[in-house]
XYZ file of C-alpha atoms in Angstrom:
211
model
C 103.936 93.610 87.831
C 103.312 89.708 88.618
C 100.048 89.570 87.964
C 99.820 90.971 83.964
C 98.329 88.301 81.793
C 100.237 87.562 78.775
C 98.240 87.608 76.398
C 96.975 90.944 77.602
C 100.825 92.111 77.184
C 100.685 91.002 73.700
C 97.470 92.884 72.665
C 98.614 96.584 74.516
C 101.582 95.983 72.789
C 100.372 95.742 69.181
C 97.271 98.233 69.782
C 100.088 100.754 71.330
C 102.502 100.507 67.672
C 104.742 97.920 68.722
C 106.378 96.562 65.404
C 105.147 92.558 65.451
C 108.754 92.133 64.878
C 109.609 93.203 68.609
C 106.405 91.809 69.928
C 107.439 88.098 68.720
C 110.724 88.568 70.258
C 109.260 89.593 73.590
C 107.268 86.410 73.210
C 110.465 84.674 72.593
C 111.652 85.694 76.035
C 108.749 84.594 77.774
C 107.977 81.268 76.381
C 108.741 78.269 78.457
C 110.054 80.924 81.270
C 110.848 79.026 84.427
C 111.685 79.157 88.093
C 112.214 77.912 91.401
C 111.480 79.438 94.996
C 114.343 79.285 97.824
C 113.425 79.125 101.266
C 115.007 78.203 104.426
C 114.345 74.629 104.106
C 115.671 74.430 100.756
C 114.810 75.016 96.820
C 111.833 74.007 94.894
C 111.735 71.843 91.914
C 111.861 74.120 88.498
C 108.086 75.608 87.572
C 106.575 77.027 84.912
C 105.710 80.951 85.377
C 102.965 81.636 82.920
C 101.682 84.801 84.024
C 103.531 88.279 84.917
C 106.345 90.434 83.640
C 110.016 88.911 84.431
C 111.244 90.343 87.624
C 114.346 92.002 87.877
C 114.303 92.772 84.031
C 115.332 96.422 82.653
C 112.661 95.656 80.283
C 109.844 95.140 82.508
C 108.770 98.947 83.638
C 108.567 99.572 80.170
C 106.422 96.814 79.620
C 104.069 97.603 82.149
C 103.899 101.352 81.195
C 102.306 100.173 78.186
C 99.892 97.971 79.360
C 98.798 100.818 82.129
C 98.824 103.085 79.328
C 96.231 101.314 77.000
C 94.248 99.882 80.538
C 94.163 103.595 81.543
C 92.900 105.121 77.946
C 89.436 105.394 78.440
C 89.608 105.976 82.119
C 92.011 108.366 83.040
C 91.736 111.748 82.978
C 94.052 114.628 82.981
C 96.323 115.701 85.974
C 95.551 116.627 88.702
C 92.294 114.453 88.381
C 94.075 111.567 87.632
C 97.737 111.173 88.588
C 99.520 107.660 88.036
C 102.947 106.439 88.570
C 103.785 102.708 88.202
C 100.241 100.733 89.818
C 99.823 103.686 92.154
C 96.699 106.029 90.989
C 95.533 109.154 92.758
C 91.991 110.153 91.614
C 90.624 113.577 92.474
C 86.966 114.502 92.661
C 84.999 117.270 93.833
C 82.165 114.973 95.424
C 81.947 111.518 96.649
C 79.553 110.583 94.088
C 82.301 111.224 91.288
C 84.861 109.268 93.448
C 82.479 106.053 93.487
C 81.817 106.391 89.971
C 85.488 107.044 88.807
C 86.651 104.365 91.317
C 83.758 102.051 89.627
C 84.684 103.002 86.144
C 88.590 101.930 87.269
C 87.549 98.284 88.816
C 85.601 97.619 85.721
C 88.327 98.305 83.414
C 90.990 96.625 85.267
C 88.710 93.601 86.233
C 87.509 93.122 82.503
C 91.100 92.759 81.233
C 92.194 90.037 84.011
C 93.270 92.434 86.937
C 92.245 94.238 89.714
C 92.474 97.194 92.147
C 93.333 96.111 95.855
C 90.689 96.544 98.253
C 92.781 96.638 101.045
C 95.352 99.215 99.889
C 92.509 101.649 98.607
C 91.895 104.460 100.441
C 90.508 108.076 100.623
C 90.646 111.364 102.110
C 88.591 114.423 102.197
C 89.552 117.962 101.887
C 87.798 120.879 102.928
C 84.954 117.848 104.124
C 81.517 119.212 104.417
C 79.239 117.930 107.454
C 77.447 114.822 105.839
C 79.622 114.134 103.077
C 78.837 110.460 103.752
C 81.480 107.694 102.919
C 82.735 106.082 99.923
C 81.902 102.635 98.633
C 83.085 100.506 96.035
C 80.680 97.693 95.159
C 79.054 98.145 98.633
C 82.191 97.604 100.533
C 83.189 100.762 102.552
C 86.351 102.300 101.775
C 88.877 103.455 104.354
C 88.862 106.976 105.375
C 92.048 108.451 106.279
C 93.653 112.100 107.609
C 96.568 111.623 105.529
C 98.544 109.336 102.988
C 101.852 108.882 101.278
C 102.087 109.153 97.426
C 105.591 109.031 96.030
C 107.253 109.498 99.370
C 105.458 112.314 100.407
C 102.842 113.040 102.933
C 99.692 114.586 101.920
C 97.376 115.512 104.582
C 93.595 116.307 104.616
C 94.136 119.663 106.205
C 95.761 121.122 103.287
C 98.817 121.579 105.608
C 102.257 120.469 104.839
C 104.038 120.624 108.202
C 104.620 116.984 108.254
C 106.243 116.369 105.180
C 108.170 119.636 106.030
C 109.350 118.101 109.282
C 110.327 115.026 107.584
C 112.197 116.322 105.540
C 114.397 118.796 107.798
C 114.778 115.434 110.060
C 115.877 113.519 107.386
C 118.525 116.516 106.394
C 119.635 116.467 110.291
C 120.109 112.888 110.527
C 122.654 113.187 107.444
C 124.191 115.673 109.280
C 124.058 114.374 112.950
C 122.221 117.114 113.866
C 119.377 117.401 116.089
C 115.941 118.273 115.107
C 114.551 121.526 116.360
C 111.468 121.737 114.201
C 107.851 121.522 115.643
C 104.770 120.622 114.035
C 104.005 124.343 112.872
C 103.253 124.744 109.386
C 104.309 127.783 107.645
C 102.342 126.759 104.335
C 99.309 127.027 105.356
C 96.488 128.743 103.132
C 95.152 131.443 105.463
C 92.374 132.124 102.655
C 88.984 131.171 102.696
C 88.089 127.593 102.218
C 86.715 126.013 99.209
C 82.833 125.977 98.879
C 82.881 122.251 97.914
C 84.934 119.060 98.890
C 87.737 117.542 97.302
C 87.763 113.776 97.593
C 91.230 112.468 96.932
C 91.481 108.705 96.732
C 94.676 106.585 96.170
C 94.341 103.472 94.674
C 96.677 100.791 95.096
C 96.310 98.251 92.238
C 97.262 94.772 92.201
C 97.721 92.967 89.320
C 96.513 89.564 89.768
C 94.839 86.974 87.897
């Protein structure tokens, strides 16, 4: 939220149908906003803050949701193909080509509005992977491939199992109760049916809002 351009915020509020009087109230809140940085050797002089949402404000998550709703209006798909929470986005597609196409659309939508997706925090995971499915690239740069990732605190595994997530929750419960963890890595959540015919690429995109 620290990199949302102010002009983009006003634009998204108006496009979302927020009454002009409320837009002006928020503009007044952000006018001439200043801050300081405190560190081990002291405190800096005050300086102007001309970009981003107010940190610690109860209103900021709502304003950020308005911005993301407008930015993603033309690129997001219905769940489960696109899942969003704050600045975390999961894109699901059935082929590498679709993943790359969707990722490029998100990149363009963000960068054309003064923001971007963090390349270092972009990962993809392939479920039911076929041989020769290739790698995923964004603007010629190879995206990191992982066997699992965490989304909203839950571990998603490329093999479709949920053993690690179950074990983590059992361990957390045992820690709360002061008991021992007698669980193992066995997964009782496997699907014993046949594998799907197609690949499903699951990509987790962490968006870093910067100028």
